[in-house]
Amino acid sequence: MSLGEATATADDKIRCDACPVMCFIKPGAVGACDRYGNVDGNLVRVDPHVMLDRTIDQGGELVSFAGPREWDGDILHQPGTFVTAIGAGTTYPDYKPAPFIVSSEVDGVDMVTVVTEGIFSYCGVKVKIDTDRFLGPETAIVRVEGEAVGHVTSGEYGSQMLSLGGVHHLTGGSKKEGRVTCDTLLSLSNGKAVELTIDGGETVVVQAGKPPIVNGVEESRMRVGCGSATIGIFAKQWHGKVDEVVVVDDHITGVLSEHQAGKLLGMPATGLKMKGRRSTPGRYFQVAQPGTGWGGTNISDPLTILGPFDPKVAYPGLRLLMVSTTGEHAAYYELDENLVPVEMQMPERLVEPVERIAENCEPALSTVLFIGGAGGSLRAGVTENPVRLTRSVKDALTYVTCGGAPVYIWPGGGITFMVDVTRLPENAFGYVPTPALVAPLEFTMKLSDYQELGGHMDYVRPLSELTADGRLKLPQRLDNPWPLAPERMRRSHG
Ligand code: SF4
């Protein structure tokens, strides 16, 4: 698709002015970002410009760019077509109107969508890794190719969290740190696998929507809950089959007979002594060091977290089950005449309750959310009065999408948005070597609201004027709301 914003030189190179790098591009070559090329003296955005069609059912999968479909010639059966910013191009400097400002009529209402591939120096990804294995200490540096690209942040329920990218790694370190950070963000945002190494921790391969691979081993289960929660869920199913259960967990290890769940079931004390710090009855913190063993601890022998049994309470033959929060690790013991636990084969009656824990675990996945700040100069491509766009977004008059996918806008100042990268077509993100990420962004609103906020009205063109040239029609994912639907319908879809 020719964009025509280029200056020719004597040796037939053309100068791209779509970003601050201002590449000179030889005939037949592409610029530094691989997004723009010199085709017969014209500046061309080399990837197809993606339109979404809500009439094609694709089963909610990631939509691949590979093997573009034939354009059926019926470009614009309104309102079933949505113009995304993927492949739309970028304008620079920002005061120029966005590359496409497209109007269409939806249910008798004139709407407009402003689309641009925004350049984000202020961006990163938040990564959620479903595993109870310890990946590294909080605030530890995360590296790719030895370069710092982010850090470990506070863990969530059953997941380890990483914060990668951000303006400091992109611009505040060495040139190589900026380049590697940019590559890492681009790969993760485009659904590719990246190997991350954590200082003082482990190596993990992360890919959006796929199981994490920790030290070469694919994670399969996300824990059912912490040790205390696991007892709360399964206490009744263990009752009568065993005298004591310890659910080993790095954060909160549970002891059934002491726990409120055991008390309610009338379970007698067993004289079991836990190491670590007792929080509340049946709930213990810091029973071991974090690691990749039982329940996200560093232990491979669960007996190491037990002290000696109290001889006034315990008795020979007492039956003890120790299990992890995923059911991945489990062992059965009986006390001998010296009140020492002796491991025995798991009795048949306990096989199903242990399997029930595993059955209740959800599949472990890696989740990647792109986060970017669109509250800066990018707004000038939408309106001459940028703060009005910010207010319009906050007032829900303007609906923001990223490649047609719904975004979460942070409350407070600016337009800081997050998007689940698996809800976009693959390879929707790009980069420029400043270094910065390029992310598609669409602002959809009523045409009258656009006029009100000082929009570039002279540049509005009807959807029906767009041709099939250089464009690719993809189906809208079924789990994404239709961006042109009335707000109440988008919310109910949500
Ligand atoms: S990096 Fe890409 S967008 Fe920037 S000037 Fe070069 S070709 Fe154009």
Short mmCIF file of C-alpha atoms and ligand atoms in Angstrom, two decimals:
data_model
loop_
_atom_site.label_atom_id
_atom_site.label_comp_id
_atom_site.label_asym_id
_atom_site.label_seq_id
_atom_site.Cartn_x
_atom_site.Cartn_y
_atom_site.Cartn_z
CA MET A 1 0.00 0.00 0.00
CA SER A 2 1.64 3.20 -1.13
CA LEU A 3 1.70 5.90 1.48
CA GLY A 4 3.48 8.44 -0.66
CA GLU A 5 5.16 10.26 2.27
CA ALA A 6 8.69 10.12 0.93
CA THR A 7 11.40 12.35 -0.43
CA ALA A 8 13.43 11.05 -3.41
CA THR A 9 17.21 11.59 -3.62
CA ALA A 10 19.53 11.69 -6.66
CA ASP A 11 20.45 7.98 -6.32
CA ASP A 12 16.78 6.92 -6.28
CA LYS A 13 16.75 6.37 -2.55
CA ILE A 14 13.67 7.64 -0.83
CA ARG A 15 13.51 9.06 2.63
CA CYS A 16 10.90 7.58 4.95
CA ASP A 17 9.40 10.10 7.34
CA ALA A 18 7.22 7.73 9.33
CA CYS A 19 9.42 7.85 12.44
CA PRO A 20 12.34 9.86 13.86
CA VAL A 21 14.93 7.49 12.31
CA MET A 22 14.18 9.00 8.84
CA CYS A 23 15.73 6.12 6.85
CA PHE A 24 17.01 6.52 3.30
CA ILE A 25 15.72 3.44 1.50
CA LYS A 26 17.26 2.08 -1.74
CA PRO A 27 14.98 0.85 -4.53
CA GLY A 28 13.74 -2.63 -3.72
CA ALA A 29 14.93 -2.41 -0.10
CA VAL A 30 13.18 -1.87 3.21
CA GLY A 31 13.95 0.55 6.05
CA ALA A 32 15.49 -0.28 9.41
CA CYS A 33 12.21 -1.48 10.91
CA ASP A 34 11.30 -3.77 7.95
CA ARG A 35 7.92 -2.05 7.87
CA TYR A 36 8.44 0.37 4.98
CA GLY A 37 9.99 -0.29 1.58
CA ASN A 38 10.94 1.52 -1.61
CA VAL A 39 8.79 0.02 -4.34
CA ASP A 40 9.30 1.77 -7.68
CA GLY A 41 10.09 5.01 -5.92
CA ASN A 42 7.04 4.83 -3.69
CA LEU A 43 7.16 4.49 0.07
CA VAL A 44 5.14 1.38 0.79
CA ARG A 45 4.01 -0.16 4.08
CA VAL A 46 5.10 -3.70 3.26
CA ASP A 47 2.74 -5.67 5.54
CA PRO A 48 -0.91 -5.82 4.57
CA HIS A 49 -3.32 -3.44 6.24
CA VAL A 50 -5.66 -5.60 8.31
CA MET A 51 -9.42 -5.19 8.31
CA LEU A 52 -11.65 -7.27 10.56
CA ASP A 53 -14.82 -8.91 9.42
CA ARG A 54 -17.27 -10.08 12.02
CA THR A 55 -19.09 -12.37 9.69
CA ILE A 56 -16.30 -14.96 9.42
CA ASP A 57 -16.27 -17.63 12.13
CA GLN A 58 -12.76 -18.70 13.05
CA GLY A 59 -13.28 -20.44 16.38
CA GLY A 60 -11.57 -17.93 18.63
CA GLU A 61 -8.03 -18.94 17.74
CA LEU A 62 -5.07 -16.65 17.21
CA VAL A 63 -5.49 -15.46 13.66
CA SER A 64 -2.39 -16.19 11.64
CA PHE A 65 -0.98 -13.74 9.12
CA ALA A 66 0.50 -16.66 7.21
CA GLY A 67 -1.38 -17.51 4.05
CA PRO A 68 -3.39 -14.35 3.50
CA ARG A 69 -6.89 -14.93 2.28
CA GLU A 70 -8.10 -13.81 -1.06
CA TRP A 71 -9.89 -10.52 -0.90
CA ASP A 72 -13.43 -11.26 -1.97
CA GLY A 73 -13.91 -7.86 -3.55
CA ASP A 74 -16.71 -7.12 -1.16
CA ILE A 75 -14.61 -4.84 0.92
CA LEU A 76 -17.05 -2.96 2.87
CA HIS A 77 -20.30 -4.54 3.74
CA GLN A 78 -20.99 -2.18 6.53
CA PRO A 79 -21.15 -2.36 9.48
CA GLY A 80 -19.40 -5.74 9.41
CA THR A 81 -15.99 -4.29 8.59
CA PHE A 82 -13.62 -2.70 11.09
CA VAL A 83 -10.43 -0.93 9.99
CA THR A 84 -7.60 -1.85 12.39
CA ALA A 85 -4.29 -0.06 12.73
CA ILE A 86 -2.32 -3.22 11.94
CA GLY A 87 -0.30 -2.32 8.86
CA ALA A 88 -1.92 1.12 8.68
CA GLY A 89 1.35 2.99 9.10
CA THR A 90 2.56 5.74 11.39
CA THR A 91 2.66 9.47 11.02
CA TYR A 92 5.55 11.58 12.23
CA PRO A 93 5.64 14.17 13.65
CA ASP A 94 2.48 13.54 15.55
CA TYR A 95 0.64 16.73 14.67
CA LYS A 96 -0.08 15.22 11.25
CA PRO A 97 -3.46 13.49 11.14
CA ALA A 98 -3.41 9.73 11.76
CA PRO A 99 -2.99 7.60 8.60
CA PHE A 100 -6.64 6.54 8.51
CA ILE A 101 -9.64 8.38 9.88
CA VAL A 102 -12.55 6.34 8.62
CA SER A 103 -16.24 7.01 8.95
CA SER A 104 -19.04 4.49 8.73
CA GLU A 105 -22.69 4.34 9.60
CA VAL A 106 -23.69 1.89 12.32
CA ASP A 107 -27.37 1.43 13.11
CA GLY A 108 -28.12 4.88 11.74
CA VAL A 109 -25.33 6.56 13.74
CA ASP A 110 -22.32 8.11 12.02
CA MET A 111 -19.19 6.70 13.61
CA VAL A 112 -15.53 7.38 13.06
CA THR A 113 -12.45 5.25 13.77
CA VAL A 114 -9.03 6.87 13.95
CA VAL A 115 -6.29 4.31 13.38
CA THR A 116 -2.55 4.60 13.77
CA GLU A 117 0.41 2.40 14.48
CA GLY A 118 1.66 4.17 17.57
CA ILE A 119 5.33 4.27 18.47
CA PHE A 120 5.81 3.50 22.16
CA SER A 121 8.98 4.31 24.07
CA TYR A 122 6.92 4.00 27.24
CA CYS A 123 5.82 0.40 27.05
CA GLY A 124 6.47 -3.05 28.37
CA VAL A 125 4.83 -6.37 29.08
CA LYS A 126 3.50 -7.85 32.28
CA VAL A 127 4.01 -11.61 32.32
CA LYS A 128 1.99 -14.00 34.49
CA ILE A 129 3.51 -17.46 34.76
CA ASP A 130 1.23 -20.10 36.26
CA THR A 131 3.58 -22.10 38.48
CA ASP A 132 4.19 -22.46 42.19
CA ARG A 133 7.86 -23.11 41.48
CA PHE A 134 10.14 -20.36 42.68
CA LEU A 135 11.56 -18.53 39.66
CA GLY A 136 13.63 -15.92 41.48
CA PRO A 137 13.53 -13.41 44.33
CA GLU A 138 11.24 -10.39 44.10
CA THR A 139 13.00 -7.44 42.35
CA ALA A 140 15.62 -9.82 40.84
CA ILE A 141 16.78 -8.81 37.37
CA VAL A 142 15.40 -10.75 34.40
CA ARG A 143 17.87 -11.16 31.56
CA VAL A 144 17.89 -12.10 27.89
CA GLU A 145 21.27 -12.71 26.23
CA GLY A 146 22.82 -11.43 29.48
CA GLU A 147 21.08 -8.03 29.20
CA ALA A 148 18.70 -6.71 31.86
CA VAL A 149 15.20 -6.53 30.36
CA GLY A 150 13.03 -6.35 33.50
CA HIS A 151 12.51 -7.73 36.98
CA VAL A 152 10.52 -10.17 39.09
CA THR A 153 7.57 -8.47 40.72
CA SER A 154 5.17 -9.56 43.46
CA GLY A 155 3.78 -13.06 43.04
CA GLU A 156 0.08 -13.62 42.62
CA TYR A 157 -2.18 -16.50 43.60
CA GLY A 158 -0.57 -19.52 41.99
CA SER A 159 1.47 -17.44 39.56
CA GLN A 160 4.85 -15.76 39.37
CA MET A 161 4.84 -12.28 37.84
CA LEU A 162 7.45 -10.47 35.77
CA SER A 163 7.57 -6.87 34.66
CA LEU A 164 9.59 -6.54 31.46
CA GLY A 165 10.61 -3.58 29.33
CA GLY A 166 9.75 -0.03 30.27
CA VAL A 167 11.43 3.17 29.27
CA HIS A 168 14.46 2.68 31.54
CA HIS A 169 15.53 -0.57 29.88
CA LEU A 170 14.65 0.72 26.40
CA THR A 171 16.45 4.04 26.67
CA GLY A 172 18.29 4.30 29.99
CA GLY A 173 20.96 1.61 29.63
CA SER A 174 23.47 0.60 26.95
CA LYS A 175 22.55 0.45 23.28
CA LYS A 176 22.59 -3.35 23.46
CA GLU A 177 20.29 -3.37 26.50
CA GLY A 178 17.80 -1.21 24.61
CA ARG A 179 17.98 -3.40 21.50
CA VAL A 180 17.61 -6.69 23.39
CA THR A 181 14.75 -5.28 25.48
CA CYS A 182 12.99 -4.15 22.31
CA ASP A 183 13.50 -7.57 20.66
CA THR A 184 12.19 -9.31 23.78
CA LEU A 185 9.06 -7.17 23.97
CA LEU A 186 8.41 -7.57 20.27
CA SER A 187 8.76 -11.37 20.35
CA LEU A 188 6.55 -11.77 23.42
CA SER A 189 3.92 -9.37 22.07
CA ASN A 190 3.85 -11.23 18.77
CA GLY A 191 3.27 -14.57 20.52
CA LYS A 192 6.80 -15.95 20.16
CA ALA A 193 8.77 -17.89 22.78
CA VAL A 194 11.56 -16.14 24.71
CA GLU A 195 14.06 -17.66 27.14
CA LEU A 196 14.44 -15.55 30.28
CA THR A 197 17.10 -16.01 32.95
CA ILE A 198 16.53 -14.65 36.45
CA ASP A 199 19.40 -13.52 38.67
CA GLY A 200 19.58 -15.85 41.68
CA GLY A 201 16.76 -17.93 40.19
CA GLU A 202 15.81 -20.10 37.27
CA THR A 203 15.59 -20.11 33.49
CA VAL A 204 12.09 -20.00 32.06
CA VAL A 205 10.81 -20.06 28.50
CA VAL A 206 7.70 -17.91 28.16
CA GLN A 207 5.24 -17.77 25.26
CA ALA A 208 1.82 -16.13 25.45
CA GLY A 209 -0.93 -18.71 25.80
CA LYS A 210 1.49 -21.66 26.16
CA PRO A 211 2.72 -23.55 29.25
CA PRO A 212 5.89 -22.09 30.78
CA ILE A 213 9.04 -24.22 30.60
CA VAL A 214 11.04 -23.98 33.84
CA ASN A 215 14.64 -25.24 33.61
CA GLY A 216 13.74 -27.28 30.53
CA VAL A 217 10.64 -28.90 32.08
CA GLU A 218 7.21 -27.93 30.80
CA GLU A 219 4.85 -26.90 33.59
CA SER A 220 1.50 -28.62 33.37
CA ARG A 221 -0.57 -27.68 36.40
CA MET A 222 -1.39 -24.48 38.21
CA ARG A 223 -1.80 -25.16 41.93
CA VAL A 224 -5.33 -25.55 43.23
CA GLY A 225 -4.71 -22.97 46.00
CA CYS A 226 -2.29 -22.38 48.87
CA GLY A 227 -1.80 -25.16 51.44
CA SER A 228 -4.52 -23.77 53.68
CA ALA A 229 -6.99 -23.37 50.81
CA THR A 230 -6.28 -26.92 49.64
CA ILE A 231 -7.17 -28.20 53.10
CA GLY A 232 -10.31 -26.06 53.08
CA ILE A 233 -11.39 -27.61 49.78
CA PHE A 234 -10.51 -31.28 50.36
CA ALA A 235 -10.68 -31.84 54.15
CA LYS A 236 -13.97 -33.73 53.94
CA GLN A 237 -12.64 -36.08 51.29
CA TRP A 238 -9.67 -37.04 53.49
CA HIS A 239 -11.68 -37.39 56.68
CA GLY A 240 -11.76 -40.97 57.95
CA LYS A 241 -9.13 -42.14 55.46
CA VAL A 242 -6.08 -40.75 57.22
CA ASP A 243 -5.23 -39.22 60.64
CA GLU A 244 -3.23 -36.22 59.49
CA VAL A 245 -2.57 -34.35 56.24
CA VAL A 246 0.15 -31.78 55.58
CA VAL A 247 -0.21 -29.76 52.37
CA VAL A 248 3.25 -28.44 51.55
CA ASP A 249 3.37 -24.95 50.09
CA ASP A 250 6.09 -22.31 49.90
CA HIS A 251 3.78 -19.61 51.20
CA ILE A 252 1.20 -21.21 53.49
CA THR A 253 1.61 -24.86 54.47
CA GLY A 254 -1.53 -26.41 55.93
CA VAL A 255 -1.94 -29.00 58.71
CA LEU A 256 -5.36 -30.65 58.67
CA SER A 257 -5.90 -31.56 62.36
CA GLU A 258 -5.02 -28.01 63.49
CA HIS A 259 -6.87 -26.23 60.68
CA GLN A 260 -10.39 -24.95 61.23
CA ALA A 261 -11.58 -27.43 58.58
CA GLY A 262 -10.17 -30.33 60.64
CA LYS A 263 -11.62 -28.92 63.85
CA LEU A 264 -15.08 -28.68 62.33
CA LEU A 265 -14.78 -32.33 61.27
CA GLY A 266 -13.85 -33.25 64.87
CA MET A 267 -10.35 -34.45 64.00
CA PRO A 268 -8.19 -35.04 67.11
CA ALA A 269 -4.71 -33.54 67.53
CA THR A 270 -1.85 -35.73 66.26
CA GLY A 271 1.21 -34.26 68.00
CA LEU A 272 2.71 -33.27 64.63
CA LYS A 273 5.23 -30.44 64.90
CA MET A 274 5.88 -28.19 61.93
CA LYS A 275 9.01 -26.18 61.34
CA GLY A 276 8.56 -22.59 60.16
CA ARG A 277 6.44 -19.81 61.60
CA ARG A 278 2.90 -20.50 62.78
CA SER A 279 0.49 -17.88 61.50
CA THR A 280 -2.94 -19.05 62.61
CA PRO A 281 -4.04 -22.58 63.64
CA GLY A 282 -3.04 -25.06 60.92
CA ARG A 283 -1.34 -22.43 58.74
CA TYR A 284 2.46 -22.14 58.65
CA PHE A 285 4.77 -19.71 56.82
CA GLN A 286 8.41 -20.31 55.82
CA VAL A 287 8.57 -24.06 56.37
CA ALA A 288 11.48 -24.22 53.89
CA GLN A 289 13.28 -22.09 51.36
CA PRO A 290 11.57 -21.32 48.03
CA GLY A 291 12.60 -23.55 45.14
CA THR A 292 11.40 -25.90 42.43
CA GLY A 293 10.63 -28.88 44.66
CA TRP A 294 7.51 -29.79 46.68
CA GLY A 295 4.89 -26.99 46.58
CA GLY A 296 7.35 -24.37 45.33
CA THR A 297 9.79 -25.07 48.16
CA ASN A 298 13.34 -26.33 47.82
CA ILE A 299 12.63 -29.67 49.48
CA SER A 300 12.59 -33.09 47.88
CA ASP A 301 12.01 -34.94 51.18
CA PRO A 302 8.89 -33.55 52.90
CA LEU A 303 9.88 -35.01 56.28
CA THR A 304 12.56 -32.30 56.53
CA ILE A 305 9.86 -29.75 57.39
CA LEU A 306 8.59 -31.77 60.38
CA GLY A 307 9.91 -31.72 63.93
CA PRO A 308 9.61 -34.75 66.25
CA PHE A 309 6.05 -35.85 67.07
CA ASP A 310 4.84 -35.05 70.60
CA PRO A 311 4.95 -38.40 72.48
CA LYS A 312 2.09 -37.27 74.76
CA VAL A 313 -0.26 -37.05 71.78
CA ALA A 314 1.12 -39.13 68.87
CA TYR A 315 0.89 -42.91 68.79
CA PRO A 316 2.40 -45.76 66.77
CA GLY A 317 0.45 -46.48 63.58
CA LEU A 318 -0.71 -42.85 63.12
CA ARG A 319 -1.41 -42.36 59.40
CA LEU A 320 0.05 -39.27 57.71
CA LEU A 321 -0.43 -38.00 54.15
CA MET A 322 1.91 -35.31 52.80
CA VAL A 323 0.96 -33.75 49.51
CA SER A 324 1.77 -30.67 47.42
CA THR A 325 -0.72 -28.07 46.22
CA THR A 326 -0.78 -29.52 42.71
CA GLY A 327 -0.90 -33.17 43.77
CA GLU A 328 2.32 -33.59 41.77
CA HIS A 329 4.12 -34.75 44.92
CA ALA A 330 2.51 -37.03 47.49
CA ALA A 331 3.75 -39.53 50.07
CA TYR A 332 2.14 -41.67 52.77
CA TYR A 333 3.67 -42.52 56.16
CA GLU A 334 2.82 -44.39 59.33
CA LEU A 335 4.53 -43.78 62.69
CA ASP A 336 6.65 -46.66 64.02
CA GLU A 337 6.93 -47.54 67.71
CA ASN A 338 9.46 -44.69 68.16
CA LEU A 339 6.97 -42.23 66.59
CA VAL A 340 9.18 -41.86 63.50
CA PRO A 341 7.29 -41.60 60.15
CA VAL A 342 8.04 -44.52 57.84
CA GLU A 343 7.11 -44.13 54.17
CA MET A 344 4.74 -46.78 52.88
CA GLN A 345 2.94 -47.40 49.64
CA MET A 346 0.08 -44.99 49.04
CA PRO A 347 -3.07 -46.86 50.16
CA GLU A 348 -5.73 -47.39 47.55
CA ARG A 349 -8.23 -45.26 49.52
CA LEU A 350 -5.97 -42.19 49.18
CA VAL A 351 -5.16 -42.48 45.47
CA GLU A 352 -8.38 -40.84 44.35
CA PRO A 353 -8.26 -37.94 46.86
CA VAL A 354 -4.71 -37.13 45.72
CA GLU A 355 -5.72 -37.38 42.08
CA ARG A 356 -8.66 -35.08 42.86
CA ILE A 357 -6.18 -32.29 43.74
CA ALA A 358 -4.47 -32.69 40.36
CA GLU A 359 -7.83 -32.85 38.61
CA ASN A 360 -8.78 -29.48 40.11
CA CYS A 361 -5.64 -27.75 38.90
CA GLU A 362 -6.06 -25.57 35.85
CA PRO A 363 -3.56 -25.92 33.00
CA ALA A 364 -0.46 -23.79 33.59
CA LEU A 365 -0.08 -21.02 31.04
CA SER A 366 2.04 -17.96 30.42
CA THR A 367 0.05 -14.77 29.92
CA VAL A 368 1.51 -11.67 28.31
CA LEU A 369 -0.16 -8.27 28.62
CA PHE A 370 1.29 -5.42 26.58
CA ILE A 371 1.16 -2.08 28.40
CA GLY A 372 1.66 1.23 26.64
CA GLY A 373 1.17 4.89 27.28
CA ALA A 374 -0.98 6.50 24.58
CA GLY A 375 -1.59 9.72 26.48
CA GLY A 376 1.28 11.62 24.87
CA SER A 377 1.96 13.12 21.47
CA LEU A 378 0.15 10.32 19.61
CA ARG A 379 -3.09 12.10 20.53
CA ALA A 380 -2.22 14.97 18.20
CA GLY A 381 -2.81 12.64 15.25
CA VAL A 382 -6.39 12.29 16.49
CA THR A 383 -7.24 15.84 17.56
CA GLU A 384 -5.77 19.29 17.70
CA ASN A 385 -6.71 19.45 21.37
CA PRO A 386 -5.24 16.25 22.87
CA VAL A 387 -6.60 16.54 26.39
CA ARG A 388 -10.11 16.28 24.97
CA LEU A 389 -9.26 12.83 23.61
CA THR A 390 -8.07 11.76 27.07
CA ARG A 391 -11.30 13.04 28.62
CA SER A 392 -13.38 11.40 25.92
CA VAL A 393 -11.70 8.04 26.61
CA LYS A 394 -12.24 8.46 30.36
CA ASP A 395 -15.87 9.42 29.77
CA ALA A 396 -16.30 6.25 27.66
CA LEU A 397 -17.34 8.31 24.63
CA THR A 398 -14.30 6.98 22.78
CA TYR A 399 -13.69 3.23 22.64
CA VAL A 400 -10.04 2.20 22.42
CA THR A 401 -8.94 -1.04 20.78
CA CYS A 402 -5.56 -2.52 19.95
CA GLY A 403 -5.71 -4.36 16.64
CA GLY A 404 -9.46 -4.76 17.24
CA ALA A 405 -8.89 -6.33 20.69
CA PRO A 406 -10.42 -4.82 23.83
CA VAL A 407 -8.01 -2.97 26.12
CA TYR A 408 -8.04 -2.09 29.80
CA ILE A 409 -7.48 1.62 30.40
CA TRP A 410 -5.88 2.46 33.73
CA PRO A 411 -7.78 4.95 35.87
CA GLY A 412 -6.03 8.23 36.66
CA GLY A 413 -4.15 10.42 34.22
CA GLY A 414 -3.15 9.66 30.65
CA ILE A 415 -4.28 6.82 28.39
CA THR A 416 -2.29 3.90 29.78
CA PHE A 417 -3.70 0.74 28.29
CA MET A 418 -3.11 -2.98 28.63
CA VAL A 419 -4.03 -5.69 26.18
CA ASP A 420 -3.83 -9.48 26.20
CA VAL A 421 -1.58 -10.12 23.20
CA THR A 422 -3.32 -13.40 22.35
CA ARG A 423 -6.47 -11.45 21.43
CA LEU A 424 -4.74 -9.76 18.47
CA PRO A 425 -3.82 -11.33 15.17
CA GLU A 426 -0.26 -12.71 15.23
CA ASN A 427 2.56 -10.33 14.37
CA ALA A 428 0.42 -7.26 14.97
CA PHE A 429 3.29 -5.50 16.75
CA GLY A 430 6.37 -3.96 15.18
CA TYR A 431 9.35 -1.89 16.24
CA VAL A 432 11.52 1.01 15.22
CA PRO A 433 15.18 1.10 16.10
CA THR A 434 14.99 4.22 18.28
CA PRO A 435 14.30 1.65 20.05
CA ALA A 436 10.56 1.54 20.60
CA LEU A 437 7.63 -0.78 20.00
CA VAL A 438 4.98 -0.16 17.38
CA ALA A 439 1.49 -1.12 18.50
CA PRO A 440 -1.78 -0.77 16.60
CA LEU A 441 -4.32 1.53 18.19
CA GLU A 442 -7.83 2.47 17.15
CA PHE A 443 -10.08 5.14 18.64
CA THR A 444 -13.76 4.71 17.77
CA MET A 445 -16.44 7.30 18.56
CA LYS A 446 -19.49 9.06 17.17
CA LEU A 447 -18.62 11.40 14.33
CA SER A 448 -20.33 14.23 16.23
CA ASP A 449 -18.14 13.56 19.28
CA TYR A 450 -15.08 13.56 17.04
CA GLN A 451 -16.00 16.96 15.74
CA GLU A 452 -16.62 18.14 19.28
CA LEU A 453 -13.18 17.15 20.50
CA GLY A 454 -11.45 19.01 17.68
CA GLY A 455 -10.82 16.05 15.34
CA HIS A 456 -9.15 16.33 11.94
CA MET A 457 -12.49 16.53 10.14
CA ASP A 458 -10.94 17.34 6.76
CA TYR A 459 -9.24 13.96 6.78
CA VAL A 460 -12.29 11.84 7.52
CA ARG A 461 -13.00 9.50 4.63
CA PRO A 462 -15.81 7.03 4.29
CA LEU A 463 -15.10 3.35 4.66
CA SER A 464 -16.56 2.75 1.22
CA GLU A 465 -13.66 4.71 -0.33
CA LEU A 466 -11.04 2.21 0.81
CA THR A 467 -10.00 -0.24 -1.84
CA ALA A 468 -8.83 -3.83 -1.50
CA ASP A 469 -5.33 -2.81 -2.58
CA GLY A 470 -2.77 -3.99 0.01
CA ARG A 471 -5.42 -5.03 2.48
CA LEU A 472 -6.13 -8.29 4.23
CA LYS A 473 -9.48 -9.26 5.66
CA LEU A 474 -9.37 -11.37 8.81
CA PRO A 475 -12.19 -12.64 10.99
CA GLN A 476 -12.85 -10.93 14.29
CA ARG A 477 -12.26 -13.33 17.17
CA LEU A 478 -15.51 -14.51 18.65
CA ASP A 479 -14.36 -13.68 22.19
CA ASN A 480 -13.57 -10.06 21.31
CA PRO A 481 -16.43 -7.56 21.39
CA TRP A 482 -17.22 -6.00 18.05
CA PRO A 483 -15.57 -2.54 18.25
CA LEU A 484 -18.43 -0.85 16.41
CA ALA A 485 -21.16 -2.36 18.58
CA PRO A 486 -23.11 -0.08 20.94
CA GLU A 487 -21.35 0.28 24.29
CA ARG A 488 -23.89 -1.77 26.27
CA MET A 489 -23.35 -4.72 23.90
CA ARG A 490 -19.57 -4.48 24.16
CA ARG A 491 -19.88 -4.54 27.94
CA SER A 492 -22.15 -7.58 27.94
CA HIS A 493 -19.64 -9.31 25.65
CA GLY A 494 -16.76 -8.38 27.80
S1 SF4 B 1 12.67 2.91 10.93
FE1 SF4 B 1 10.94 2.35 9.65
S2 SF4 B 1 9.39 3.89 10.05
FE2 SF4 B 1 11.34 4.71 10.82
S3 SF4 B 1 12.10 5.90 9.12
FE3 SF4 B 1 13.02 3.85 8.94
S4 SF4 B 1 11.60 2.76 7.56
FE4 SF4 B 1 10.54 4.59 8.24
#
